[in-house]
Amino acid sequence: MSPLVAATPQVQPDTPDTPDAPDTDAVTAATIDAVIDAAVQQLNHRGRQKLGDRYRRLRRQSLVIAEPLSAEDCCVQAMPDASPVKWHLAHTTWFFETFVLERFQSGFVPFHPHFRVLFNSYYEGVGEKFPRAQRGMLTRPSLEQVLAYREHVDARMLLLIDALDAGQPGSGQGQLADFLALLELGMQHEQQHQELMLTDIKILLSLNPLQPAYQGLPEGMVLDDPAELALQWHRIDAGVVEIGHAGGGFCFDNETPRHRQFVEAYQCASRLVNNAEYQAFIEAGGYEDASLWLAEGWDWKNREALSHPLYWRADAAAGWHEYTEYGLQPLQAHRAAIHLSYYEADAYARWAGARLLTEAEWEHAAARLQGSGREFFGVAWQWTSSSYAPYPGFVAASGAVGEYNGKFMVNQYVLRGSSSATPLNHARLTYRNFFPAEARWQVSGIRLARQA
C-alpha cells in the first residue's frame, strides 16, 4: 500500500451559520450531527426510569467493557496516569460502598476493611490511599475476588434502591435527597471510569509488540474511510453569552454556576481536524519547527522524542497505520485526528493560521450550530485554550465528595464535547473535562477557531 498523500486543509470562503448551498456530504453530516445531538438531549432529559434498572444496566456495562480481556490484561498498568481495569472495577464499587452504603445502610460492615485504602483514589477526607503509580502491583485481590466484591456491593445497593423504587418509606426527605444525589454521582462517576477503562486498556495493548486487538471487527464490518468534507467557517458575532449548567438534570459541580462572559466575534470550524490535515502538518516539518510550539511543549516533545500522534505507526512500504481497538489499521485520511495533546493541538492550530476555541466560545458555538456544525459530540474531546479554573461563584461541596473536582483546578486545560469512548447519555453541552497539557491517551482532537 502506498503512503497516504499529504493534504492541506480545504477551506471554503467564510460562510454564515448555515451555508446557503451545502453539498450532499455536508447535508449528510449535518443530519447525522442532528440525530446525535437530539439523542444526547433526549437522554439527558428523559423521564425518570426505575433506579434499580438503571443501576443494573450501568454496572453491567463496566463488565461488558472488561469481557474481551484476560485476567492478566486487567491487572497491568501501562503508565502512572492510567489504571488497571481491575482497579477501575474495584474503585467504582468502593465509591458506592464508601459514600452510599456506609452512610445509609443500617449495620454497615465493609466487604473487606483493607479495600478502603487499596481502592481510594484521591479522597483525603476518607483516609489513607494506595499509591496511584503502583496500582499495577496489586496482583491481589484477584480479578475473581474483585468481581465478587462488585456482586456483593451491588446486592446491598439494590436492597436500598429497589425499596425506594417500590415506594417503601425512607428516613425523611433530607436523607432521601442526599441518598439520591450520592447515588446519581456514583453512577456518573462509573460512566467516567468506563471511558477511562477503554482508554487505559488501549494504551496498554498498544505497548505490546504484537499490537493485539481489544476486540475483533464485527462480522461484515469494514473500516471504510469516510467521504471528505470541506472545512467551513461559521461566523459568530460578538456579545455577552451565558455558559454553565442551568435547569434540571445532573451536572458535576464544576459546571456551575451559570454565568455570563463576553466573547469577541469569531469563526468556528465546521468539523474537527482530520488525519490527512494533520499528516500535512507532520510532513511540513511541524514537529521540527520550534516557532510553532509553546516553550514547555517544545521541551516536552524533545524530551519524549515525539514526531507523530500517539497511535500512528509509520511503515515505509505500507504508509501510515493507526493502532485502534481493532488492532493496527490503515490510517483513514478523513477521520478526525485523535489522541493529541494540548501542545500538539496548539502547535497545529498555529501552523494552520488559526487557534483553539475558548471554552465559552465552544459552548456558545455548539449550542448554536448543533446539526450544522460537525462532530461536537461523540467523536473526540476538543481541547480549548481555557485553563481549568472555577467559574465565578463556584463553591465546592463540604466533605470528601467536595474533593471530586475543585482541588484539581490548576495546571490543566479544559476539553469540551465527548468522544467515541464516552457513554452516550453521559454527554452534555456544559460538560467540562480536563487534563494536563501533555495528556495524549484520551480520545482528544482539534477544533479550530479564528478571529472574524
XYZ file of C-alpha atoms in Angstrom:
452
model
C 0.000 0.000 0.000
C 1.437 3.391 -0.926
C 1.806 6.134 1.698
C -1.135 8.461 2.135
C -0.879 11.620 0.111
C -0.459 14.632 2.368
C -3.315 17.073 2.187
C -3.622 20.640 3.363
C -6.899 21.749 4.960
C -9.532 22.523 2.331
C -11.074 25.818 3.339
C -14.127 27.347 1.760
C -14.856 31.082 1.911
C -16.403 32.452 5.102
C -19.999 31.335 5.432
C -22.884 32.316 7.665
C -24.033 29.949 10.417
C -25.877 27.821 7.844
C -24.334 27.690 4.342
C -26.726 28.575 1.548
C -25.991 25.537 -0.609
C -24.173 22.777 1.293
C -23.018 19.800 -0.702
C -24.513 16.333 -0.287
C -21.800 15.146 2.111
C -22.266 18.229 4.278
C -26.030 17.656 4.377
C -25.485 14.031 5.385
C -23.005 15.043 8.078
C -25.361 17.727 9.379
C -28.193 15.191 9.524
C -26.015 12.740 11.443
C -24.991 15.507 13.817
C -28.613 16.487 14.359
C -29.529 12.888 15.220
C -26.608 12.577 17.663
C -27.327 15.924 19.284
C -31.026 15.156 19.621
C -30.243 11.775 21.179
C -27.902 13.392 23.690
C -30.538 15.959 24.649
C -33.283 13.340 24.947
C -31.154 11.034 27.066
C -30.170 13.839 29.402
C -33.773 14.998 29.821
C -35.578 11.669 29.784
C -38.298 10.857 32.239
C -37.427 9.087 35.450
C -36.891 5.386 34.944
C -36.642 2.833 37.685
C -33.401 3.473 39.503
C -32.778 -0.221 40.044
C -32.966 -0.983 36.332
C -30.686 1.919 35.522
C -28.175 0.909 38.192
C -28.097 -2.688 36.948
C -27.526 -1.651 33.321
C -24.804 0.788 34.274
C -22.897 -1.717 36.398
C -23.269 -4.396 33.735
C -21.734 -2.093 31.139
C -18.452 -1.972 33.065
C -18.314 -5.772 32.963
C -19.101 -5.741 29.231
C -16.066 -3.495 28.685
C -13.897 -5.979 30.598
C -15.248 -9.099 28.862
C -12.724 -9.203 25.956
C -9.831 -9.053 28.424
C -7.865 -11.726 30.236
C -7.156 -11.586 33.963
C -3.586 -10.601 33.039
C -4.858 -7.727 30.860
C -6.935 -6.465 33.780
C -4.040 -6.354 36.241
C -1.353 -4.420 34.352
C -0.854 -0.657 34.475
C 0.535 0.977 31.320
C 1.760 4.192 32.971
C 1.277 6.146 36.217
C -1.610 8.201 34.795
C -3.549 5.095 33.765
C -5.034 2.400 35.989
C -5.575 -1.352 35.588
C -9.075 -2.396 34.537
C -9.296 -4.485 37.698
C -8.653 -1.362 39.765
C -11.379 0.563 37.878
C -13.858 -2.249 38.568
C -12.978 -2.189 42.252
C -12.749 1.589 42.685
C -16.189 2.273 41.201
C -17.549 -0.322 43.639
C -15.606 1.282 46.503
C -17.325 4.585 45.686
C -20.786 3.109 46.261
C -19.675 1.214 49.353
C -17.899 4.209 50.915
C -20.195 7.095 50.061
C -23.594 5.361 49.939
C -23.686 2.096 51.892
C -21.509 3.284 54.755
C -23.844 6.213 55.297
C -27.269 4.783 54.541
C -27.204 1.040 55.255
C -28.148 0.053 58.779
C -25.495 -2.086 60.471
C -22.973 -1.400 57.710
C -19.905 -3.675 57.619
C -17.323 -3.316 54.812
C -16.758 -6.188 52.406
C -13.037 -6.085 53.270
C -11.550 -3.463 55.610
C -8.337 -3.084 53.567
C -10.236 -2.224 50.393
C -10.903 1.209 51.900
C -7.212 2.016 51.351
C -6.482 -0.078 48.231
C -9.226 1.460 46.117
C -9.353 5.021 47.423
C -8.245 7.206 44.502
C -7.630 10.699 45.880
C -10.098 11.354 48.705
C -8.039 12.707 51.579
C -11.205 13.002 53.646
C -11.664 9.221 53.508
C -8.145 8.442 54.679
C -5.031 6.638 53.520
C -4.555 5.811 49.817
C -2.502 3.236 47.942
C -0.008 4.991 45.601
C -1.530 5.637 42.189
C 1.612 4.756 40.242
C 1.745 1.317 41.913
C -1.785 0.126 41.206
C -0.424 -2.342 38.675
C 1.427 -4.086 41.512
C -1.839 -5.196 43.110
C -1.941 -8.812 41.929
C -4.102 -9.453 44.991
C -7.044 -9.292 45.324
C -7.551 -11.343 42.189
C -9.922 -10.352 39.415
C -12.271 -13.071 40.656
C -12.285 -11.503 44.119
C -12.904 -8.038 42.688
C -15.882 -9.370 40.728
C -17.186 -10.948 43.930
C -16.768 -7.551 45.620
C -18.868 -5.933 42.903
C -21.568 -8.579 43.203
C -21.675 -8.206 46.987
C -21.940 -4.411 46.945
C -24.484 -4.491 44.123
C -26.752 -6.780 46.134
C -26.624 -4.416 49.092
C -27.119 -1.329 46.943
C -30.121 -2.875 45.222
C -31.798 -3.606 48.541
C -31.867 0.142 49.131
C -32.656 1.151 45.541
C -35.391 -1.414 44.938
C -37.059 -0.439 48.219
C -37.095 3.148 47.017
C -38.499 2.137 43.601
C -41.217 0.173 45.394
C -42.236 3.279 47.316
C -41.267 1.993 50.737
C -40.901 4.811 53.278
C -37.410 6.179 53.828
C -35.779 8.203 56.583
C -37.111 11.658 55.716
C -36.853 14.000 52.782
C -33.389 15.277 53.679
C -31.912 11.788 53.870
C -33.711 10.767 50.698
C -32.365 13.762 48.771
C -28.819 13.035 49.967
C -29.142 9.366 49.025
C -30.406 10.162 45.526
C -27.693 12.772 44.976
C -24.895 10.398 46.000
C -26.389 7.526 44.007
C -26.515 9.726 40.902
C -22.968 10.947 41.482
C -21.805 7.332 41.848
C -23.417 6.323 38.567
C -21.998 9.319 36.702
C -18.617 8.553 38.289
C -18.757 4.996 36.978
C -19.510 6.256 33.476
C -16.372 8.388 33.659
C -14.417 5.273 34.579
C -15.987 3.299 31.743
C -14.374 5.738 29.338
C -11.096 5.550 31.259
C -11.200 1.752 31.107
C -11.327 1.920 27.320
C -8.512 4.458 27.002
C -6.342 2.794 29.653
C -6.601 -0.648 28.074
C -5.931 0.835 24.632
C -2.600 2.330 25.657
C -1.700 -0.876 27.495
C -2.336 -3.115 24.485
C -0.613 -0.638 22.154
C 2.659 -1.161 24.040
C 2.655 -4.853 23.131
C 4.804 -5.546 20.028
C 2.075 -7.914 18.842
C -0.287 -4.913 18.578
C -3.202 -7.067 19.774
C -6.791 -6.014 19.159
C -9.026 -5.224 22.129
C -11.853 -6.740 20.117
C -12.340 -8.154 16.651
C -14.236 -6.328 13.948
C -17.927 -7.338 13.969
C -18.792 -9.729 11.158
C -19.357 -7.867 7.927
C -17.964 -4.590 9.257
C -15.336 -2.777 7.216
C -13.471 0.303 8.391
C -14.013 2.500 5.362
C -12.566 5.978 5.160
C -15.500 8.416 5.260
C -16.117 10.898 2.458
C -14.043 14.048 2.650
C -15.853 17.121 3.908
C -14.557 20.592 3.114
C -13.771 22.703 6.141
C -16.185 25.584 6.505
C -16.139 28.531 8.882
C -19.168 29.691 10.837
C -19.091 33.332 11.903
C -20.464 34.121 15.357
C -20.939 37.720 16.360
C -19.547 39.340 19.480
C -21.756 39.521 22.527
C -22.417 38.536 26.100
C -23.105 34.794 26.324
C -24.209 32.565 29.164
C -22.357 29.338 29.867
C -22.630 26.696 32.545
C -25.348 24.309 33.641
C -28.861 25.553 34.295
C -32.175 23.870 34.929
C -32.887 20.262 35.752
C -30.806 17.165 35.169
C -27.474 16.091 36.577
C -24.266 18.060 36.280
C -20.921 17.990 38.052
C -20.245 20.868 40.403
C -17.550 22.314 38.118
C -20.245 23.110 35.530
C -21.813 25.657 37.880
C -22.839 28.340 38.413
C -24.200 29.517 35.085
C -22.724 32.921 34.351
C -22.097 35.494 31.656
C -18.993 36.019 29.572
C -18.255 38.433 26.767
C -16.821 36.953 23.576
C -15.462 38.854 20.604
C -16.675 37.944 17.124
C -15.047 34.701 15.972
C -15.277 31.917 13.441
C -15.715 28.273 14.392
C -14.620 25.374 12.195
C -17.422 23.131 10.940
C -15.637 19.917 11.879
C -12.572 18.539 13.618
C -9.122 18.443 12.038
C -8.749 15.152 10.162
C -5.830 12.759 9.736
C -4.879 13.968 6.250
C -4.623 17.537 7.513
C -2.569 16.511 10.496
C -0.314 14.438 8.258
C 0.310 17.567 6.179
C 1.460 19.298 9.374
C 3.911 16.469 10.052
C 5.266 16.432 6.508
C 5.661 20.215 6.537
C 8.066 19.812 9.458
C 5.619 20.774 12.170
C 7.357 18.674 14.800
C 10.723 20.251 13.955
C 9.658 23.914 13.898
C 10.143 25.486 17.326
C 8.274 28.635 16.257
C 5.014 26.666 16.272
C 5.315 25.315 19.801
C 4.847 26.654 23.291
C 8.173 26.535 25.143
C 7.028 23.832 27.562
C 5.504 21.862 24.690
C 8.728 22.055 22.678
C 10.752 20.807 25.660
C 8.226 18.023 26.297
C 8.223 16.949 22.638
C 12.013 16.795 22.538
C 12.268 15.028 25.868
C 9.811 12.357 24.686
C 11.286 12.273 21.138
C 7.861 12.688 19.539
C 7.235 13.098 15.817
C 3.608 11.998 15.303
C 0.370 11.243 17.211
C 0.386 8.604 19.908
C -1.043 5.686 17.926
C 0.313 6.405 14.453
C 2.792 3.865 13.072
C 4.986 4.686 10.064
C 5.765 1.997 7.502
C 7.954 2.874 4.516
C 6.236 0.299 2.347
C 2.653 0.377 3.600
C 2.251 4.004 4.652
C 0.812 5.312 7.897
C -1.188 2.973 10.102
C -3.023 3.678 13.334
C -3.422 1.454 16.371
C -7.130 1.098 17.166
C -9.319 -1.081 19.356
C -9.396 -3.428 16.340
C -5.619 -3.617 16.212
C -3.368 -1.945 13.665
C -5.380 -0.480 10.774
C -4.522 1.689 7.741
C -4.773 5.348 8.667
C -8.069 6.758 7.436
C -7.381 10.163 5.949
C -10.732 11.771 6.587
C -11.415 10.610 10.123
C -10.705 13.041 12.925
C -7.121 13.118 14.177
C -7.235 11.894 17.777
C -5.073 11.143 20.796
C -3.373 14.527 20.564
C -2.018 16.569 23.457
C -2.832 20.202 24.096
C 0.693 21.039 22.966
C 0.171 19.277 19.635
C -3.267 20.832 19.166
C -1.915 24.318 19.852
C 1.070 23.850 17.508
C -1.159 22.564 14.709
C -3.560 25.486 15.111
C -0.694 27.968 14.867
C 0.623 26.226 11.735
C -2.864 26.347 10.176
C -3.161 30.095 10.808
C -5.856 29.572 13.405
C -6.212 28.975 17.138
C -8.170 26.867 19.606
C -11.575 27.931 20.876
C -12.017 29.163 24.418
C -14.480 27.075 26.378
C -17.013 29.926 26.343
C -16.731 30.087 22.550
C -17.035 26.306 22.281
C -20.195 26.098 24.395
C -21.803 29.053 22.628
C -20.901 27.686 19.176
C -22.067 24.144 19.995
C -25.405 25.470 21.256
C -25.916 27.468 18.041
C -24.521 25.057 15.470
C -25.883 21.684 16.548
C -26.907 19.994 13.324
C -24.919 22.340 11.063
C -21.559 22.163 12.852
C -19.950 18.729 12.800
C -18.525 16.435 15.461
C -19.256 18.413 18.599
C -20.181 15.157 20.330
C -19.293 11.501 20.014
C -16.006 11.746 18.082
C -13.298 13.352 20.217
C -12.977 15.630 23.195
C -11.862 19.007 21.894
C -9.046 20.948 23.516
C -9.846 24.541 24.372
C -7.376 27.289 25.222
C -9.046 27.749 28.620
C -7.230 26.776 31.781
C -9.289 24.625 34.119
C -10.417 27.057 36.809
C -13.545 27.619 38.909
C -16.448 29.545 37.431
C -17.257 32.824 39.202
C -19.126 31.931 42.390
C -18.120 28.245 42.376
C -18.247 26.606 45.812
C -17.135 23.006 46.351
C -19.363 20.756 48.425
C -18.349 20.048 52.003
C -16.747 16.775 52.998
C -14.839 14.211 50.953
C -17.250 14.418 47.994
C -16.222 18.060 47.616
C -12.783 16.810 46.522
C -14.290 15.445 43.288
C -13.360 18.404 41.069
C -12.386 21.584 42.850
C -8.943 20.617 44.078
C -7.779 19.822 40.532
C -8.368 23.335 39.207
C -4.730 24.122 38.428
C -2.224 23.293 35.647
C -4.814 21.652 33.395
C -6.788 22.609 30.296
C -10.497 22.209 29.584
C -11.748 19.853 26.869
C -15.325 20.043 25.621
C -17.775 17.766 23.841
C -17.458 13.995 24.184
C -15.655 11.155 22.437
C -16.346 7.830 20.800
C -15.496 6.246 24.167
C -17.934 8.398 26.173
C -21.198 6.715 27.191
C -23.867 8.419 25.068
C -26.068 9.508 27.965
C -23.043 10.940 29.771
C -22.502 13.784 27.282
C -23.983 17.269 27.606
C -23.339 20.770 26.363
C -21.887 22.112 29.630
C -19.595 19.170 30.493
C -16.061 20.292 31.454
C -13.436 17.593 31.008
C -9.864 18.446 31.967
C -6.376 17.029 31.550
C -2.756 18.214 31.706
C -1.319 19.705 28.507
C 0.802 16.629 27.738
C -2.062 14.084 28.009
C -2.465 12.067 24.795
C -4.049 8.779 25.789
C -7.553 10.228 25.938
C -9.625 10.484 22.739
C -8.805 14.153 22.185
C -8.811 16.152 18.955
C -8.755 19.645 17.481
C -11.489 22.119 16.539
C -10.083 25.325 15.093
C -11.190 28.912 15.558
C -10.055 32.202 14.125
C -10.951 35.833 14.580
C -13.842 37.129 12.491
